[in-house]
Amino acid sequence: MMTANEGIPVVLIVDDVPTNIKVLANALRHEYRVKVASRGEDALRGARLEPQPDLILLDVMMPEMDGYEVCRRLKSDPVTEFIPVIFITARDTDEDQELGFNLGCVDYITKPFSLPIAKARIRTHLRLKRQTDALERLSHIDQLTGLANRRQLVTTFGMEFKRAAREGLPLSVLIVDIDHFKDYNDHYGHGAGDVCLCQVALSLMKSLSRPGDLVTRYGGEEFVVLLPATNRADAYALGERLRENILQLNIPHAFSSSAPVVSVSIGGTTADTLIDADSPESLLERADKMLYRAKEMGRNRTVFTTT
Ligand code: GH3
Ligand code: MG
């Protein structure tokens, strides 16, 4: 949707002290569109409402909901998770900063701050955000993990589907989903969750050997693996290998009921010969049903369609 403000960055300032808001807002309003909030709840609402902020300046110490909690909630909501957050705080011990970075903030500005330096940092992060957004629109690569993204999957899946139909070859699809990943994030922090996602992605990539195999980040903590010219038995064996290699990473997950370490569940399907009713979507749907079954059966396993 085009708005009159298209192109002008939007900054959300969150602070319970009105004078603090005023100082920052006055310094920024000539360059940016400024939104303000004086409570955590309002900040969360303001982050979701159009025009969504391109950057959030977040005070740490606030009554009711503090800045850390606001950040935690922003990062676990798909609508707001990619908005960069800068903490503004008088608490500047290493522990405080580490906590903030682990919650997914991009920077810290400690009070009392110099306005020109704060403005320079804000400008830098807004520029990075704009570049990232532009790349994301063009890219076929997932920003976090470096894997192919969903856009790439759609293209490649379409091509491989046609090829398999033309040549009468089997085509297998796996959906890999991390077990109890919400609990992982909640207990170890969103930053640690991101590191975990990258490790899992790398493991998947390293576990595949054929040039035609494709592993993609399908969304969140879900990966889709496309295996051209691979029959059911081989695809199942490969699924098990992927799963075991991820267990071998030995990433502690004390809050999972399926294993003491990070594990995945895998749903898979194979089309031996594609029929008219098949489509990339229908294969994904079948694999997804099997994933659901794998979760239901206790997770940390691979479940395949039988025919
Ligand atoms: P299940 O075993 O049934 O799959 O449970 P789950 O907790 O893994 O599944 P659920 O769908 O409830 O939660 C997925 C979590 O993945 C929630 C979300 O915050 C997290 N997540 C999604 N994308 C990212 C990301 O890019 N980084 C981080 N750190 N977490 C993410
Ligand atoms: Mg999951």
Coordinates of C-alpha atoms and ligand atoms in Angstrom, one line a residue:
M1 CA 0.0 0.0 0.0
M2 CA 1.4 3.4 -1.0
T3 CA 1.2 6.1 1.6
A4 CA 2.2 9.7 1.7
N5 CA 5.1 8.7 3.9
E6 CA 6.4 6.1 1.6
G7 CA 10.2 6.3 1.8
I8 CA 10.3 8.3 5.0
P9 CA 11.6 6.0 7.7
V10 CA 9.3 5.6 10.7
V11 CA 10.9 5.5 14.2
L12 CA 9.0 4.4 17.3
I13 CA 10.2 5.9 20.6
V14 CA 9.2 4.0 23.8
D15 CA 9.9 5.6 27.2
D16 CA 7.8 6.0 30.3
V17 CA 9.3 9.4 31.0
P18 CA 7.7 12.2 28.8
T19 CA 10.8 14.4 28.8
N20 CA 13.0 11.6 27.4
I21 CA 10.5 11.1 24.6
K22 CA 10.4 14.8 23.9
V23 CA 14.2 15.2 23.7
L24 CA 14.6 12.3 21.2
A25 CA 11.4 13.1 19.2
N26 CA 12.6 16.7 18.8
A27 CA 15.9 15.5 17.5
L28 CA 14.5 13.1 15.1
R29 CA 11.3 14.6 13.7
H30 CA 13.0 16.6 11.0
E31 CA 14.4 13.5 9.3
Y32 CA 11.9 10.8 10.3
R33 CA 8.3 10.1 11.0
V34 CA 8.1 9.7 14.7
K35 CA 5.7 7.5 16.7
V36 CA 5.8 7.4 20.5
A37 CA 4.6 5.1 23.3
S38 CA 4.9 5.4 27.0
R39 CA 4.0 1.8 28.0
G40 CA 5.0 -1.6 26.9
E41 CA 1.5 -2.6 25.7
D42 CA 1.2 0.6 23.6
A43 CA 4.7 -0.1 22.1
L44 CA 3.6 -3.6 21.0
R45 CA 0.4 -2.1 19.5
G46 CA 2.4 0.7 17.8
A47 CA 4.8 -1.8 16.3
R48 CA 2.1 -3.7 14.6
L49 CA 0.1 -0.7 13.3
E50 CA 0.7 0.8 9.9
P51 CA 2.9 2.5 9.2
Q52 CA 5.0 0.0 11.0
P53 CA 8.3 1.4 12.4
D54 CA 11.6 0.7 10.7
L55 CA 13.3 1.1 14.0
I56 CA 12.3 1.0 17.7
L57 CA 14.1 2.9 20.4
L58 CA 13.2 1.1 23.5
D59 CA 13.8 2.2 27.1
V60 CA 14.7 -0.7 29.3
M61 CA 13.4 0.4 32.7
M62 CA 9.6 0.9 32.6
P63 CA 7.0 0.0 35.1
E64 CA 4.6 -2.9 34.3
M65 CA 6.3 -4.4 31.2
D66 CA 10.0 -3.6 31.0
G67 CA 11.9 -3.1 27.7
Y68 CA 13.4 -6.6 27.8
E69 CA 9.9 -8.1 27.9
V70 CA 8.7 -5.8 25.1
C71 CA 11.6 -6.9 23.0
R72 CA 11.0 -10.6 23.7
R73 CA 7.4 -10.2 22.6
L74 CA 8.3 -8.2 19.5
K75 CA 10.7 -10.9 18.4
S76 CA 8.3 -13.8 18.9
D77 CA 5.6 -12.1 16.8
P78 CA 6.1 -12.7 13.0
V79 CA 4.6 -9.3 12.3
T80 CA 7.2 -7.4 14.3
E81 CA 10.2 -9.8 14.6
F82 CA 12.2 -8.1 11.8
I83 CA 12.0 -4.6 13.2
P84 CA 15.4 -3.6 14.6
V85 CA 15.4 -2.6 18.3
I86 CA 17.9 -0.3 20.0
F87 CA 17.8 -0.3 23.7
I88 CA 18.2 3.0 25.5
T89 CA 19.3 2.5 29.0
A90 CA 21.3 3.7 32.0
R91 CA 22.0 0.0 32.8
D92 CA 25.2 -0.7 30.9
T93 CA 26.9 -3.6 32.5
D94 CA 28.2 -6.4 30.2
E95 CA 25.5 -8.7 31.6
D96 CA 22.7 -6.2 30.7
Q97 CA 24.0 -5.7 27.2
E98 CA 24.5 -9.4 26.7
L99 CA 20.9 -10.0 27.8
G100 CA 19.7 -7.4 25.4
F101 CA 21.7 -8.7 22.4
N102 CA 20.5 -12.2 23.2
L103 CA 16.9 -11.0 23.0
G104 CA 17.7 -9.8 19.5
C105 CA 18.4 -6.1 19.8
V106 CA 20.8 -4.6 17.2
D107 CA 22.4 -1.9 19.4
Y108 CA 22.6 -0.2 22.8
I109 CA 22.6 3.5 23.6
T110 CA 23.5 4.2 27.2
K111 CA 22.1 7.2 29.1
P112 CA 23.2 9.9 29.3
F113 CA 23.9 9.9 25.6
S114 CA 25.2 12.5 23.2
L115 CA 22.4 13.4 20.7
P116 CA 24.7 13.6 17.6
I117 CA 26.1 10.1 18.4
A118 CA 22.7 8.7 19.0
K119 CA 21.4 10.2 15.8
A120 CA 24.4 8.7 13.8
R121 CA 23.7 5.3 15.2
I122 CA 20.0 5.5 14.4
R123 CA 20.9 6.6 10.9
T124 CA 23.2 3.7 10.4
H125 CA 20.6 1.1 11.6
L126 CA 17.9 2.7 9.4
R127 CA 20.2 2.5 6.4
L128 CA 21.0 -1.2 7.1
K129 CA 17.3 -1.9 7.5
R130 CA 16.5 -0.3 4.1
Q131 CA 19.3 -2.3 2.5
T132 CA 18.1 -5.6 4.1
D133 CA 14.5 -4.9 3.0
A134 CA 15.6 -4.3 -0.6
L135 CA 17.8 -7.4 -0.7
E136 CA 15.0 -9.5 0.8
R137 CA 12.6 -8.4 -1.9
L138 CA 15.1 -9.6 -4.6
S139 CA 16.7 -12.4 -2.9
H140 CA 16.3 -16.2 -3.2
I141 CA 18.5 -16.7 -0.2
D142 CA 17.3 -16.7 3.4
Q143 CA 19.0 -14.0 5.4
L144 CA 19.6 -15.8 8.6
T145 CA 20.8 -19.2 7.5
G146 CA 22.1 -18.6 4.0
L147 CA 19.9 -21.4 2.7
A148 CA 17.7 -21.0 -0.3
N149 CA 14.4 -19.5 0.7
R150 CA 10.7 -20.2 0.0
R151 CA 10.8 -18.2 -3.2
Q152 CA 13.6 -20.4 -4.6
L153 CA 11.8 -23.5 -3.5
V154 CA 8.7 -22.5 -5.6
T155 CA 10.8 -22.0 -8.7
T156 CA 12.9 -25.2 -8.3
F157 CA 10.0 -27.3 -7.2
G158 CA 8.1 -26.3 -10.3
M159 CA 11.0 -27.3 -12.6
E160 CA 11.8 -30.5 -10.8
F161 CA 8.1 -31.5 -10.8
K162 CA 7.9 -31.0 -14.6
R163 CA 11.1 -32.9 -15.2
A164 CA 10.0 -35.9 -13.0
A165 CA 6.7 -36.0 -14.9
R166 CA 8.4 -35.9 -18.2
E167 CA 11.0 -38.5 -17.5
G168 CA 8.9 -40.7 -15.3
L169 CA 11.3 -40.4 -12.3
P170 CA 10.3 -40.4 -8.7
L171 CA 10.4 -37.2 -6.6
S172 CA 10.6 -37.0 -2.9
V173 CA 9.9 -34.2 -0.5
L174 CA 10.8 -33.9 3.2
I175 CA 9.6 -31.3 5.7
V176 CA 11.9 -30.9 8.7
D177 CA 10.7 -29.1 11.8
I178 CA 12.6 -28.4 15.0
D179 CA 11.0 -30.0 18.1
H180 CA 9.8 -27.7 20.9
F181 CA 11.6 -24.7 19.4
K182 CA 9.3 -22.2 21.0
D183 CA 10.5 -23.5 24.4
Y184 CA 14.0 -23.3 23.2
N185 CA 13.6 -19.6 22.4
D186 CA 11.7 -18.9 25.5
H187 CA 14.4 -20.4 27.7
Y188 CA 17.6 -19.7 25.9
G189 CA 16.7 -16.4 24.2
H190 CA 15.9 -15.5 20.6
G191 CA 19.5 -14.9 19.8
A192 CA 20.4 -18.4 20.9
G193 CA 17.4 -19.6 18.8
D194 CA 18.9 -17.9 15.8
V195 CA 22.3 -19.6 16.3
C196 CA 20.5 -22.9 16.7
L197 CA 18.6 -22.4 13.4
C198 CA 21.9 -21.7 11.6
Q199 CA 23.5 -24.9 13.1
V200 CA 20.6 -27.0 12.0
A201 CA 20.6 -25.4 8.5
L202 CA 24.3 -26.1 8.1
S203 CA 23.9 -29.7 9.2
L204 CA 21.1 -30.2 6.7
M205 CA 23.2 -28.7 3.9
K206 CA 26.2 -30.8 4.8
S207 CA 24.1 -34.0 5.0
L208 CA 23.0 -33.8 1.4
S209 CA 25.3 -35.0 -1.3
R210 CA 23.6 -35.1 -4.7
P211 CA 23.9 -31.9 -6.8
G212 CA 20.1 -31.9 -7.5
D213 CA 19.1 -32.0 -3.8
L214 CA 17.8 -28.8 -2.5
V215 CA 17.3 -27.7 1.1
T216 CA 15.3 -24.5 1.8
R217 CA 14.2 -22.6 4.8
Y218 CA 10.5 -22.7 4.3
G219 CA 9.7 -20.4 7.2
G220 CA 10.4 -20.0 10.9
E221 CA 11.9 -23.3 12.1
E222 CA 10.7 -25.4 9.2
F223 CA 12.9 -26.6 6.3
V224 CA 11.9 -28.3 3.1
V225 CA 14.2 -30.8 1.3
L226 CA 13.6 -31.6 -2.3
L227 CA 15.0 -34.9 -3.6
P228 CA 14.7 -35.4 -7.3
A229 CA 15.0 -39.0 -8.7
T230 CA 14.9 -40.4 -5.2
N231 CA 12.7 -43.3 -4.3
R232 CA 10.9 -43.8 -1.1
A233 CA 13.4 -46.1 0.6
D234 CA 16.3 -43.9 -0.1
A235 CA 14.4 -40.7 0.9
Y236 CA 13.4 -42.3 4.2
A237 CA 17.0 -43.4 4.9
L238 CA 18.2 -39.9 4.1
G239 CA 15.5 -38.4 6.4
E240 CA 16.8 -40.5 9.2
R241 CA 20.4 -39.5 8.4
L242 CA 19.4 -35.8 8.5
R243 CA 17.6 -36.3 11.8
E244 CA 20.6 -38.2 13.4
N245 CA 23.1 -35.7 12.2
I246 CA 21.1 -32.9 14.0
L247 CA 21.0 -35.0 17.2
Q248 CA 24.8 -35.3 16.8
L249 CA 25.1 -31.5 17.0
N250 CA 24.4 -32.1 20.7
I251 CA 22.8 -28.7 21.3
P252 CA 21.4 -28.9 24.8
H253 CA 17.6 -28.4 25.1
A254 CA 16.6 -29.0 28.7
F255 CA 13.0 -28.0 27.9
S256 CA 12.2 -30.6 25.3
S257 CA 10.2 -33.7 26.2
S258 CA 11.5 -35.5 23.1
A259 CA 15.2 -35.5 23.7
P260 CA 17.8 -33.8 26.0
V261 CA 19.2 -32.1 22.9
V262 CA 17.7 -30.3 19.9
S263 CA 15.9 -32.8 17.7
V264 CA 13.7 -32.6 14.6
S265 CA 10.6 -34.3 13.3
I266 CA 10.4 -35.1 9.6
G267 CA 7.4 -35.8 7.4
G268 CA 8.1 -37.1 3.9
T269 CA 6.4 -38.3 0.8
T270 CA 7.5 -39.8 -2.5
A271 CA 5.7 -39.7 -5.8
D272 CA 7.0 -42.7 -7.7
T273 CA 5.3 -41.6 -10.9
L274 CA 3.4 -38.3 -10.9
I275 CA -0.2 -38.4 -11.7
D276 CA -2.5 -35.7 -13.0
A277 CA -3.9 -34.9 -9.6
D278 CA -0.4 -34.3 -8.2
S279 CA 1.2 -30.8 -7.9
P280 CA 4.0 -29.4 -5.9
E281 CA 1.4 -28.1 -3.4
S282 CA -0.2 -31.5 -3.0
L283 CA 3.1 -33.2 -2.3
L284 CA 3.9 -30.6 0.3
E285 CA 0.5 -31.1 1.8
R286 CA 1.1 -34.9 2.1
A287 CA 4.5 -34.4 3.6
D288 CA 3.0 -31.9 6.1
K289 CA 0.4 -34.4 7.2
M290 CA 3.2 -36.9 7.9
L291 CA 5.1 -34.3 9.9
Y292 CA 2.0 -33.8 12.0
R293 CA 1.9 -37.5 12.5
A294 CA 5.5 -37.6 13.5
K295 CA 4.8 -34.9 16.1
E296 CA 1.8 -36.7 17.4
M297 CA 3.8 -40.0 17.8
G298 CA 6.3 -38.3 20.1
R299 CA 8.6 -36.2 17.8
N300 CA 12.3 -36.9 17.0
R301 CA 11.3 -39.3 14.2
T302 CA 10.8 -39.6 10.4
V303 CA 7.3 -40.5 9.1
F304 CA 6.6 -41.2 5.5
T305 CA 3.5 -41.8 3.4
T306 CA 3.1 -45.5 2.7
T307 CA 2.3 -45.3 -0.9
Ligands
GH3_1 P1 6.7 -28.5 17.8 O1 7.6 -29.5 18.4 O2 5.3 -29.0 17.8 O3 7.1 -28.1 16.4 O4 6.7 -27.2 18.7 P2 7.5 -25.8 18.4 O5 7.6 -25.1 19.7 O6 8.7 -26.1 17.7 O7 6.5 -25.1 17.3 P3 5.8 -23.7 17.3 O8 5.2 -23.6 15.9 O9 4.8 -23.6 18.5 O10 6.9 -22.7 17.6 C1 7.8 -22.3 16.6 C2 8.8 -21.3 17.2 O11 9.8 -21.0 16.3 C3 8.1 -20.0 17.5 C4 9.0 -18.9 16.9 O12 9.2 -17.9 17.8 C5 10.2 -19.7 16.6 N1 10.9 -19.1 15.4 C6 10.4 -18.9 14.2 N2 11.3 -18.3 13.4 C7 12.4 -18.0 14.2 C8 13.6 -17.3 13.9 O13 14.0 -16.8 12.9 N3 14.5 -17.2 15.0 C9 14.2 -17.7 16.2 N4 15.1 -17.5 17.2 N5 13.0 -18.3 16.5 C10 12.1 -18.4 15.5
MG2 MG 8.7 -26.9 15.7

